[in-house]
Amino acid sequence: MLTQADFLTRFPEFTPAAPSGLVQSKLDEALGALSPSVYGHQLDTAHGYLAAHLLAVSPLGKNARLEDDPANGDTPYGRRYKQIRKELAPRGFVT
């Protein structure tokens, strides 16, 4: 599980862009969507990318987006999270 400090070290683009409470809220939301038994050693990585995606698509996170694709809500963070999830599919995870 990533702490807010760990997250901001890995994703410094969110330091000036999102209020501290919002970062923690999205970290909590992302963690609630992840199962440690499924993600195993990839849990922290998946947690970070999913939280970054949730922040980037939020109204207050728009300044931290690396790419802006409002048509489908896609972000580089969301694509990386989906890639991690897909890599775990052979271990019994339904994508």
PDB file of N, CA and C in Angstrom:
ATOM      1  N   MET A   1       0.841  -1.174   0.000  1.00  0.00           N
ATOM      2  CA  MET A   1       0.000   0.000   0.000  1.00  0.00           C
ATOM      3  C   MET A   1       0.887   1.239   0.000  1.00  0.00           C
ATOM      4  N   LEU A   2       0.607   2.139  -0.929  1.00  0.00           N
ATOM      5  CA  LEU A   2       1.384   3.374  -1.019  1.00  0.00           C
ATOM      6  C   LEU A   2       0.892   4.401  -0.010  1.00  0.00           C
ATOM      7  N   THR A   3       1.829   5.089   0.599  1.00  0.00           N
ATOM      8  CA  THR A   3       1.468   6.255   1.398  1.00  0.00           C
ATOM      9  C   THR A   3       1.383   7.449   0.459  1.00  0.00           C
ATOM     10  N   GLN A   4       0.841   8.535   0.948  1.00  0.00           N
ATOM     11  CA  GLN A   4       0.764   9.744   0.130  1.00  0.00           C
ATOM     12  C   GLN A   4       2.164  10.225  -0.243  1.00  0.00           C
ATOM     13  N   ALA A   5       3.107  10.140   0.696  1.00  0.00           N
ATOM     14  CA  ALA A   5       4.483  10.555   0.410  1.00  0.00           C
ATOM     15  C   ALA A   5       5.103   9.675  -0.672  1.00  0.00           C
ATOM     16  N   ASP A   6       4.895   8.361  -0.596  1.00  0.00           N
ATOM     17  CA  ASP A   6       5.404   7.444  -1.628  1.00  0.00           C
ATOM     18  C   ASP A   6       4.804   7.788  -2.991  1.00  0.00           C
ATOM     19  N   PHE A   7       3.495   8.031  -2.996  1.00  0.00           N
ATOM     20  CA  PHE A   7       2.810   8.346  -4.246  1.00  0.00           C
ATOM     21  C   PHE A   7       3.392   9.612  -4.877  1.00  0.00           C
ATOM     22  N   LEU A   8       3.564  10.655  -4.087  1.00  0.00           N
ATOM     23  CA  LEU A   8       4.056  11.921  -4.624  1.00  0.00           C
ATOM     24  C   LEU A   8       5.516  11.833  -5.045  1.00  0.00           C
ATOM     25  N   THR A   9       6.269  10.911  -4.468  1.00  0.00           N
ATOM     26  CA  THR A   9       7.637  10.673  -4.928  1.00  0.00           C
ATOM     27  C   THR A   9       7.608  10.024  -6.314  1.00  0.00           C
ATOM     28  N   ARG A  10       6.719   9.057  -6.501  1.00  0.00           N
ATOM     29  CA  ARG A  10       6.611   8.362  -7.793  1.00  0.00           C
ATOM     30  C   ARG A  10       5.925   9.209  -8.867  1.00  0.00           C
ATOM     31  N   PHE A  11       5.011  10.067  -8.443  1.00  0.00           N
ATOM     32  CA  PHE A  11       4.226  10.876  -9.368  1.00  0.00           C
ATOM     33  C   PHE A  11       4.294  12.352  -8.943  1.00  0.00           C
ATOM     34  N   PRO A  12       5.467  12.965  -9.062  1.00  0.00           N
ATOM     35  CA  PRO A  12       5.630  14.340  -8.568  1.00  0.00           C
ATOM     36  C   PRO A  12       4.779  15.370  -9.304  1.00  0.00           C
ATOM     37  N   GLU A  13       4.278  15.019 -10.471  1.00  0.00           N
ATOM     38  CA  GLU A  13       3.426  15.949 -11.209  1.00  0.00           C
ATOM     39  C   GLU A  13       2.147  16.290 -10.459  1.00  0.00           C
ATOM     40  N   PHE A  14       1.778  15.471  -9.463  1.00  0.00           N
ATOM     41  CA  PHE A  14       0.577  15.746  -8.687  1.00  0.00           C
ATOM     42  C   PHE A  14       0.845  16.606  -7.458  1.00  0.00           C
ATOM     43  N   THR A  15       2.096  16.882  -7.149  1.00  0.00           N
ATOM     44  CA  THR A  15       2.415  17.679  -5.968  1.00  0.00           C
ATOM     45  C   THR A  15       1.801  19.071  -6.043  1.00  0.00           C
ATOM     46  N   PRO A  16       2.015  19.819  -7.123  1.00  0.00           N
ATOM     47  CA  PRO A  16       1.410  21.157  -7.158  1.00  0.00           C
ATOM     48  C   PRO A  16      -0.022  21.159  -7.687  1.00  0.00           C
ATOM     49  N   ALA A  17      -0.455  20.061  -8.276  1.00  0.00           N
ATOM     50  CA  ALA A  17      -1.714  20.072  -9.016  1.00  0.00           C
ATOM     51  C   ALA A  17      -2.941  19.695  -8.191  1.00  0.00           C
ATOM     52  N   ALA A  18      -2.763  18.896  -7.166  1.00  0.00           N
ATOM     53  CA  ALA A  18      -3.930  18.381  -6.444  1.00  0.00           C
ATOM     54  C   ALA A  18      -3.777  18.601  -4.941  1.00  0.00           C
ATOM     55  N   PRO A  19      -4.827  19.030  -4.285  1.00  0.00           N
ATOM     56  CA  PRO A  19      -4.782  19.196  -2.833  1.00  0.00           C
ATOM     57  C   PRO A  19      -4.500  17.872  -2.120  1.00  0.00           C
ATOM     58  N   SER A  20      -3.829  17.969  -0.983  1.00  0.00           N
ATOM     59  CA  SER A  20      -3.437  16.784  -0.218  1.00  0.00           C
ATOM     60  C   SER A  20      -4.624  15.869   0.092  1.00  0.00           C
ATOM     61  N   GLY A  21      -5.742  16.438   0.490  1.00  0.00           N
ATOM     62  CA  GLY A  21      -6.911  15.628   0.811  1.00  0.00           C
ATOM     63  C   GLY A  21      -7.441  14.862  -0.387  1.00  0.00           C
ATOM     64  N   LEU A  22      -7.353  15.458  -1.556  1.00  0.00           N
ATOM     65  CA  LEU A  22      -7.801  14.778  -2.766  1.00  0.00           C
ATOM     66  C   LEU A  22      -6.874  13.616  -3.110  1.00  0.00           C
ATOM     67  N   VAL A  23      -5.577  13.823  -2.959  1.00  0.00           N
ATOM     68  CA  VAL A  23      -4.614  12.748  -3.226  1.00  0.00           C
ATOM     69  C   VAL A  23      -4.913  11.563  -2.319  1.00  0.00           C
ATOM     70  N   GLN A  24      -5.094  11.805  -1.026  1.00  0.00           N
ATOM     71  CA  GLN A  24      -5.366  10.711  -0.094  1.00  0.00           C
ATOM     72  C   GLN A  24      -6.693  10.038  -0.415  1.00  0.00           C
ATOM     73  N   SER A  25      -7.687  10.824  -0.778  1.00  0.00           N
ATOM     74  CA  SER A  25      -8.989  10.263  -1.128  1.00  0.00           C
ATOM     75  C   SER A  25      -8.882   9.314  -2.318  1.00  0.00           C
ATOM     76  N   LYS A  26      -8.134   9.706  -3.340  1.00  0.00           N
ATOM     77  CA  LYS A  26      -7.988   8.860  -4.527  1.00  0.00           C
ATOM     78  C   LYS A  26      -7.101   7.648  -4.228  1.00  0.00           C
ATOM     79  N   LEU A  27      -6.120   7.799  -3.353  1.00  0.00           N
ATOM     80  CA  LEU A  27      -5.334   6.633  -2.929  1.00  0.00           C
ATOM     81  C   LEU A  27      -6.239   5.621  -2.231  1.00  0.00           C
ATOM     82  N   ASP A  28      -7.104   6.104  -1.363  1.00  0.00           N
ATOM     83  CA  ASP A  28      -8.030   5.218  -0.651  1.00  0.00           C
ATOM     84  C   ASP A  28      -9.007   4.544  -1.623  1.00  0.00           C
ATOM     85  N   GLU A  29      -9.529   5.324  -2.562  1.00  0.00           N
ATOM     86  CA  GLU A  29     -10.467   4.774  -3.549  1.00  0.00           C
ATOM     87  C   GLU A  29      -9.798   3.692  -4.398  1.00  0.00           C
ATOM     88  N   ALA A  30      -8.584   3.972  -4.843  1.00  0.00           N
ATOM     89  CA  ALA A  30      -7.851   3.008  -5.671  1.00  0.00           C
ATOM     90  C   ALA A  30      -7.559   1.730  -4.893  1.00  0.00           C
ATOM     91  N   LEU A  31      -7.129   1.874  -3.653  1.00  0.00           N
ATOM     92  CA  LEU A  31      -6.805   0.690  -2.851  1.00  0.00           C
ATOM     93  C   LEU A  31      -8.032  -0.186  -2.640  1.00  0.00           C
ATOM     94  N   GLY A  32      -9.190   0.446  -2.495  1.00  0.00           N
ATOM     95  CA  GLY A  32     -10.426  -0.314  -2.316  1.00  0.00           C
ATOM     96  C   GLY A  32     -10.795  -1.147  -3.528  1.00  0.00           C
ATOM     97  N   ALA A  33     -10.253  -0.796  -4.684  1.00  0.00           N
ATOM     98  CA  ALA A  33     -10.561  -1.524  -5.919  1.00  0.00           C
ATOM     99  C   ALA A  33      -9.554  -2.628  -6.230  1.00  0.00           C
ATOM    100  N   LEU A  34      -8.528  -2.755  -5.383  1.00  0.00           N
ATOM    101  CA  LEU A  34      -7.445  -3.706  -5.658  1.00  0.00           C
ATOM    102  C   LEU A  34      -7.404  -4.809  -4.609  1.00  0.00           C
ATOM    103  N   SER A  35      -7.171  -6.019  -5.054  1.00  0.00           N
ATOM    104  CA  SER A  35      -7.048  -7.156  -4.151  1.00  0.00           C
ATOM    105  C   SER A  35      -5.574  -7.560  -4.025  1.00  0.00           C
ATOM    106  N   PRO A  36      -5.024  -7.517  -2.810  1.00  0.00           N
ATOM    107  CA  PRO A  36      -3.625  -7.932  -2.638  1.00  0.00           C
ATOM    108  C   PRO A  36      -3.373  -9.356  -3.121  1.00  0.00           C
ATOM    109  N   SER A  37      -4.364 -10.230  -2.987  1.00  0.00           N
ATOM    110  CA  SER A  37      -4.152 -11.615  -3.418  1.00  0.00           C
ATOM    111  C   SER A  37      -4.071 -11.733  -4.938  1.00  0.00           C
ATOM    112  N   VAL A  38      -4.661 -10.799  -5.648  1.00  0.00           N
ATOM    113  CA  VAL A  38      -4.605 -10.812  -7.108  1.00  0.00           C
ATOM    114  C   VAL A  38      -3.353 -10.095  -7.598  1.00  0.00           C
ATOM    115  N   TYR A  39      -3.073  -8.920  -7.042  1.00  0.00           N
ATOM    116  CA  TYR A  39      -1.981  -8.093  -7.553  1.00  0.00           C
ATOM    117  C   TYR A  39      -0.618  -8.471  -6.991  1.00  0.00           C
ATOM    118  N   GLY A  40      -0.584  -9.119  -5.850  1.00  0.00           N
ATOM    119  CA  GLY A  40       0.677  -9.602  -5.291  1.00  0.00           C
ATOM    120  C   GLY A  40       1.761  -8.539  -5.265  1.00  0.00           C
ATOM    121  N   HIS A  41       2.925  -8.882  -5.829  1.00  0.00           N
ATOM    122  CA  HIS A  41       4.068  -7.957  -5.806  1.00  0.00           C
ATOM    123  C   HIS A  41       3.840  -6.712  -6.663  1.00  0.00           C
ATOM    124  N   GLN A  42       2.793  -6.697  -7.462  1.00  0.00           N
ATOM    125  CA  GLN A  42       2.465  -5.546  -8.308  1.00  0.00           C
ATOM    126  C   GLN A  42       1.474  -4.592  -7.623  1.00  0.00           C
ATOM    127  N   LEU A  43       1.103  -4.885  -6.386  1.00  0.00           N
ATOM    128  CA  LEU A  43       0.068  -4.096  -5.713  1.00  0.00           C
ATOM    129  C   LEU A  43       0.434  -2.617  -5.630  1.00  0.00           C
ATOM    130  N   ASP A  44       1.617  -2.284  -5.164  1.00  0.00           N
ATOM    131  CA  ASP A  44       1.984  -0.876  -5.031  1.00  0.00           C
ATOM    132  C   ASP A  44       2.012  -0.171  -6.381  1.00  0.00           C
ATOM    133  N   THR A  45       2.506  -0.854  -7.398  1.00  0.00           N
ATOM    134  CA  THR A  45       2.561  -0.263  -8.732  1.00  0.00           C
ATOM    135  C   THR A  45       1.153  -0.018  -9.265  1.00  0.00           C
ATOM    136  N   ALA A  46       0.293  -1.018  -9.167  1.00  0.00           N
ATOM    137  CA  ALA A  46      -1.090  -0.872  -9.623  1.00  0.00           C
ATOM    138  C   ALA A  46      -1.813   0.207  -8.819  1.00  0.00           C
ATOM    139  N   HIS A  47      -1.579   0.231  -7.516  1.00  0.00           N
ATOM    140  CA  HIS A  47      -2.194   1.221  -6.637  1.00  0.00           C
ATOM    141  C   HIS A  47      -1.818   2.634  -7.089  1.00  0.00           C
ATOM    142  N   GLY A  48      -0.548   2.851  -7.372  1.00  0.00           N
ATOM    143  CA  GLY A  48      -0.086   4.160  -7.801  1.00  0.00           C
ATOM    144  C   GLY A  48      -0.691   4.594  -9.121  1.00  0.00           C
ATOM    145  N   TYR A  49      -0.671   3.697 -10.104  1.00  0.00           N
ATOM    146  CA  TYR A  49      -1.190   4.061 -11.421  1.00  0.00           C
ATOM    147  C   TYR A  49      -2.702   4.257 -11.416  1.00  0.00           C
ATOM    148  N   LEU A  50      -3.418   3.449 -10.651  1.00  0.00           N
ATOM    149  CA  LEU A  50      -4.866   3.639 -10.595  1.00  0.00           C
ATOM    150  C   LEU A  50      -5.204   4.941  -9.878  1.00  0.00           C
ATOM    151  N   ALA A  51      -4.521   5.244  -8.786  1.00  0.00           N
ATOM    152  CA  ALA A  51      -4.760   6.500  -8.078  1.00  0.00           C
ATOM    153  C   ALA A  51      -4.407   7.694  -8.965  1.00  0.00           C
ATOM    154  N   ALA A  52      -3.303   7.600  -9.699  1.00  0.00           N
ATOM    155  CA  ALA A  52      -2.910   8.684 -10.606  1.00  0.00           C
ATOM    156  C   ALA A  52      -3.969   8.888 -11.684  1.00  0.00           C
ATOM    157  N   HIS A  53      -4.495   7.802 -12.205  1.00  0.00           N
ATOM    158  CA  HIS A  53      -5.556   7.906 -13.211  1.00  0.00           C
ATOM    159  C   HIS A  53      -6.786   8.592 -12.617  1.00  0.00           C
ATOM    160  N   LEU A  54      -7.194   8.170 -11.421  1.00  0.00           N
ATOM    161  CA  LEU A  54      -8.368   8.763 -10.787  1.00  0.00           C
ATOM    162  C   LEU A  54      -8.157  10.255 -10.530  1.00  0.00           C
ATOM    163  N   LEU A  55      -6.953  10.630 -10.137  1.00  0.00           N
ATOM    164  CA  LEU A  55      -6.649  12.047  -9.948  1.00  0.00           C
ATOM    165  C   LEU A  55      -6.680  12.810 -11.268  1.00  0.00           C
ATOM    166  N   ALA A  56      -6.094  12.223 -12.292  1.00  0.00           N
ATOM    167  CA  ALA A  56      -5.982  12.910 -13.579  1.00  0.00           C
ATOM    168  C   ALA A  56      -7.346  13.151 -14.224  1.00  0.00           C
ATOM    169  N   VAL A  57      -8.304  12.271 -13.990  1.00  0.00           N
ATOM    170  CA  VAL A  57      -9.621  12.468 -14.598  1.00  0.00           C
ATOM    171  C   VAL A  57     -10.542  13.309 -13.710  1.00  0.00           C
ATOM    172  N   SER A  58     -10.096  13.627 -12.501  1.00  0.00           N
ATOM    173  CA  SER A  58     -10.901  14.488 -11.640  1.00  0.00           C
ATOM    174  C   SER A  58     -10.726  15.940 -12.078  1.00  0.00           C
ATOM    175  N   PRO A  59     -11.722  16.778 -11.834  1.00  0.00           N
ATOM    176  CA  PRO A  59     -11.614  18.184 -12.244  1.00  0.00           C
ATOM    177  C   PRO A  59     -10.383  18.894 -11.686  1.00  0.00           C
ATOM    178  N   LEU A  60      -9.995  18.595 -10.455  1.00  0.00           N
ATOM    179  CA  LEU A  60      -8.835  19.262  -9.853  1.00  0.00           C
ATOM    180  C   LEU A  60      -7.516  18.673 -10.328  1.00  0.00           C
ATOM    181  N   GLY A  61      -7.556  17.521 -10.979  1.00  0.00           N
ATOM    182  CA  GLY A  61      -6.328  16.897 -11.448  1.00  0.00           C
ATOM    183  C   GLY A  61      -5.994  17.179 -12.893  1.00  0.00           C
ATOM    184  N   LYS A  62      -6.820  17.958 -13.558  1.00  0.00           N
ATOM    185  CA  LYS A  62      -6.625  18.164 -14.993  1.00  0.00           C
ATOM    186  C   LYS A  62      -5.286  18.794 -15.329  1.00  0.00           C
ATOM    187  N   ASN A  63      -4.702  19.583 -14.432  1.00  0.00           N
ATOM    188  CA  ASN A  63      -3.411  20.209 -14.714  1.00  0.00           C
ATOM    189  C   ASN A  63      -2.258  19.216 -14.661  1.00  0.00           C
ATOM    190  N   ALA A  64      -2.484  18.040 -14.107  1.00  0.00           N
ATOM    191  CA  ALA A  64      -1.428  17.035 -14.012  1.00  0.00           C
ATOM    192  C   ALA A  64      -1.500  16.008 -15.129  1.00  0.00           C
ATOM    193  N   ARG A  65      -2.496  16.096 -15.976  1.00  0.00           N
ATOM    194  CA  ARG A  65      -2.622  15.131 -17.063  1.00  0.00           C
ATOM    195  C   ARG A  65      -1.450  15.254 -18.017  1.00  0.00           C
ATOM    196  N   LEU A  66      -0.897  14.116 -18.385  1.00  0.00           N
ATOM    197  CA  LEU A  66       0.169  14.110 -19.374  1.00  0.00           C
ATOM    198  C   LEU A  66      -0.414  14.190 -20.775  1.00  0.00           C
ATOM    199  N   GLU A  67      -1.613  13.673 -20.932  1.00  0.00           N
ATOM    200  CA  GLU A  67      -2.346  13.738 -22.188  1.00  0.00           C
ATOM    201  C   GLU A  67      -3.788  14.035 -21.835  1.00  0.00           C
ATOM    202  N   ASP A  68      -4.460  14.692 -22.710  1.00  0.00           N
ATOM    203  CA  ASP A  68      -5.847  15.029 -22.452  1.00  0.00           C
ATOM    204  C   ASP A  68      -6.714  14.373 -23.507  1.00  0.00           C
ATOM    205  N   ASP A  69      -7.506  13.414 -23.109  1.00  0.00           N
ATOM    206  CA  ASP A  69      -8.416  12.742 -24.023  1.00  0.00           C
ATOM    207  C   ASP A  69      -9.785  12.661 -23.360  1.00  0.00           C
ATOM    208  N   PRO A  70     -10.489  13.803 -23.301  1.00  0.00           N
ATOM    209  CA  PRO A  70     -11.761  13.809 -22.595  1.00  0.00           C
ATOM    210  C   PRO A  70     -12.837  12.952 -23.255  1.00  0.00           C
ATOM    211  N   ALA A  71     -12.644  12.580 -24.496  1.00  0.00           N
ATOM    212  CA  ALA A  71     -13.659  11.785 -25.188  1.00  0.00           C
ATOM    213  C   ALA A  71     -13.876  10.437 -24.514  1.00  0.00           C
ATOM    214  N   ASN A  72     -12.809   9.821 -24.015  1.00  0.00           N
ATOM    215  CA  ASN A  72     -12.981   8.509 -23.379  1.00  0.00           C
ATOM    216  C   ASN A  72     -12.404   8.435 -21.970  1.00  0.00           C
ATOM    217  N   GLY A  73     -11.953   9.553 -21.419  1.00  0.00           N
ATOM    218  CA  GLY A  73     -11.438   9.561 -20.055  1.00  0.00           C
ATOM    219  C   GLY A  73     -10.145   8.791 -19.897  1.00  0.00           C
ATOM    220  N   ASP A  74      -9.411   8.604 -20.973  1.00  0.00           N
ATOM    221  CA  ASP A  74      -8.179   7.828 -20.924  1.00  0.00           C
ATOM    222  C   ASP A  74      -7.006   8.704 -20.494  1.00  0.00           C
ATOM    223  N   THR A  75      -6.094   8.109 -19.779  1.00  0.00           N
ATOM    224  CA  THR A  75      -4.864   8.784 -19.373  1.00  0.00           C
ATOM    225  C   THR A  75      -3.717   7.800 -19.524  1.00  0.00           C
ATOM    226  N   PRO A  76      -2.482   8.272 -19.572  1.00  0.00           N
ATOM    227  CA  PRO A  76      -1.342   7.345 -19.596  1.00  0.00           C
ATOM    228  C   PRO A  76      -1.319   6.459 -18.349  1.00  0.00           C
ATOM    229  N   TYR A  77      -1.773   7.019 -17.232  1.00  0.00           N
ATOM    230  CA  TYR A  77      -1.802   6.250 -15.982  1.00  0.00           C
ATOM    231  C   TYR A  77      -2.820   5.110 -16.071  1.00  0.00           C
ATOM    232  N   GLY A  78      -3.991   5.416 -16.619  1.00  0.00           N
ATOM    233  CA  GLY A  78      -5.021   4.389 -16.783  1.00  0.00           C
ATOM    234  C   GLY A  78      -4.585   3.298 -17.734  1.00  0.00           C
ATOM    235  N   ARG A  79      -3.894   3.685 -18.801  1.00  0.00           N
ATOM    236  CA  ARG A  79      -3.409   2.671 -19.752  1.00  0.00           C
ATOM    237  C   ARG A  79      -2.380   1.761 -19.084  1.00  0.00           C
ATOM    238  N   ARG A  80      -1.499   2.320 -18.265  1.00  0.00           N
ATOM    239  CA  ARG A  80      -0.487   1.489 -17.588  1.00  0.00           C
ATOM    240  C   ARG A  80      -1.161   0.570 -16.569  1.00  0.00           C
ATOM    241  N   TYR A  81      -2.146   1.086 -15.846  1.00  0.00           N
ATOM    242  CA  TYR A  81      -2.881   0.254 -14.899  1.00  0.00           C
ATOM    243  C   TYR A  81      -3.548  -0.916 -15.622  1.00  0.00           C
ATOM    244  N   LYS A  82      -4.186  -0.640 -16.756  1.00  0.00           N
ATOM    245  CA  LYS A  82      -4.844  -1.702 -17.524  1.00  0.00           C
ATOM    246  C   LYS A  82      -3.835  -2.731 -18.029  1.00  0.00           C
ATOM    247  N   GLN A  83      -2.646  -2.273 -18.378  1.00  0.00           N
ATOM    248  CA  GLN A  83      -1.594  -3.201 -18.818  1.00  0.00           C
ATOM    249  C   GLN A  83      -1.183  -4.132 -17.673  1.00  0.00           C
ATOM    250  N   ILE A  84      -1.016  -3.584 -16.493  1.00  0.00           N
ATOM    251  CA  ILE A  84      -0.675  -4.404 -15.320  1.00  0.00           C
ATOM    252  C   ILE A  84      -1.790  -5.415 -15.070  1.00  0.00           C
ATOM    253  N   ARG A  85      -3.035  -4.954 -15.105  1.00  0.00           N
ATOM    254  CA  ARG A  85      -4.182  -5.834 -14.869  1.00  0.00           C
ATOM    255  C   ARG A  85      -4.213  -6.959 -15.902  1.00  0.00           C
ATOM    256  N   LYS A  86      -3.934  -6.617 -17.154  1.00  0.00           N
ATOM    257  CA  LYS A  86      -3.941  -7.620 -18.222  1.00  0.00           C
ATOM    258  C   LYS A  86      -2.818  -8.641 -18.032  1.00  0.00           C
ATOM    259  N   GLU A  87      -1.656  -8.189 -17.584  1.00  0.00           N
ATOM    260  CA  GLU A  87      -0.535  -9.103 -17.339  1.00  0.00           C
ATOM    261  C   GLU A  87      -0.866 -10.118 -16.260  1.00  0.00           C
ATOM    262  N   LEU A  88      -1.754  -9.749 -15.353  1.00  0.00           N
ATOM    263  CA  LEU A  88      -2.131 -10.651 -14.263  1.00  0.00           C
ATOM    264  C   LEU A  88      -3.242 -11.615 -14.648  1.00  0.00           C
ATOM    265  N   ALA A  89      -3.857 -11.419 -15.805  1.00  0.00           N
ATOM    266  CA  ALA A  89      -4.997 -12.243 -16.230  1.00  0.00           C
ATOM    267  C   ALA A  89      -4.707 -13.742 -16.189  1.00  0.00           C
ATOM    268  N   PRO A  90      -3.511 -14.200 -16.610  1.00  0.00           N
ATOM    269  CA  PRO A  90      -3.251 -15.633 -16.559  1.00  0.00           C
ATOM    270  C   PRO A  90      -3.312 -16.215 -15.146  1.00  0.00           C
ATOM    271  N   ARG A  91      -3.206 -15.367 -14.132  1.00  0.00           N
ATOM    272  CA  ARG A  91      -3.242 -15.827 -12.738  1.00  0.00           C
ATOM    273  C   ARG A  91      -4.671 -15.894 -12.209  1.00  0.00           C
ATOM    274  N   GLY A  92      -5.654 -15.820 -13.094  1.00  0.00           N
ATOM    275  CA  GLY A  92      -7.015 -15.992 -12.654  1.00  0.00           C
ATOM    276  C   GLY A  92      -7.808 -14.714 -12.511  1.00  0.00           C
ATOM    277  N   PHE A  93      -7.260 -13.613 -12.995  1.00  0.00           N
ATOM    278  CA  PHE A  93      -7.938 -12.322 -12.897  1.00  0.00           C
ATOM    279  C   PHE A  93      -8.715 -12.086 -14.176  1.00  0.00           C
ATOM    280  N   VAL A  94      -9.992 -11.785 -14.056  1.00  0.00           N
ATOM    281  CA  VAL A  94     -10.818 -11.526 -15.228  1.00  0.00           C
ATOM    282  C   VAL A  94     -10.720 -10.050 -15.570  1.00  0.00           C
ATOM    283  N   THR A  95     -10.326  -9.746 -16.825  1.00  0.00           N
ATOM    284  CA  THR A  95     -10.205  -8.343 -17.224  1.00  0.00           C
ATOM    285  C   THR A  95     -11.469  -7.841 -17.848  1.00  0.00           C
TER     286      THR A  95
END
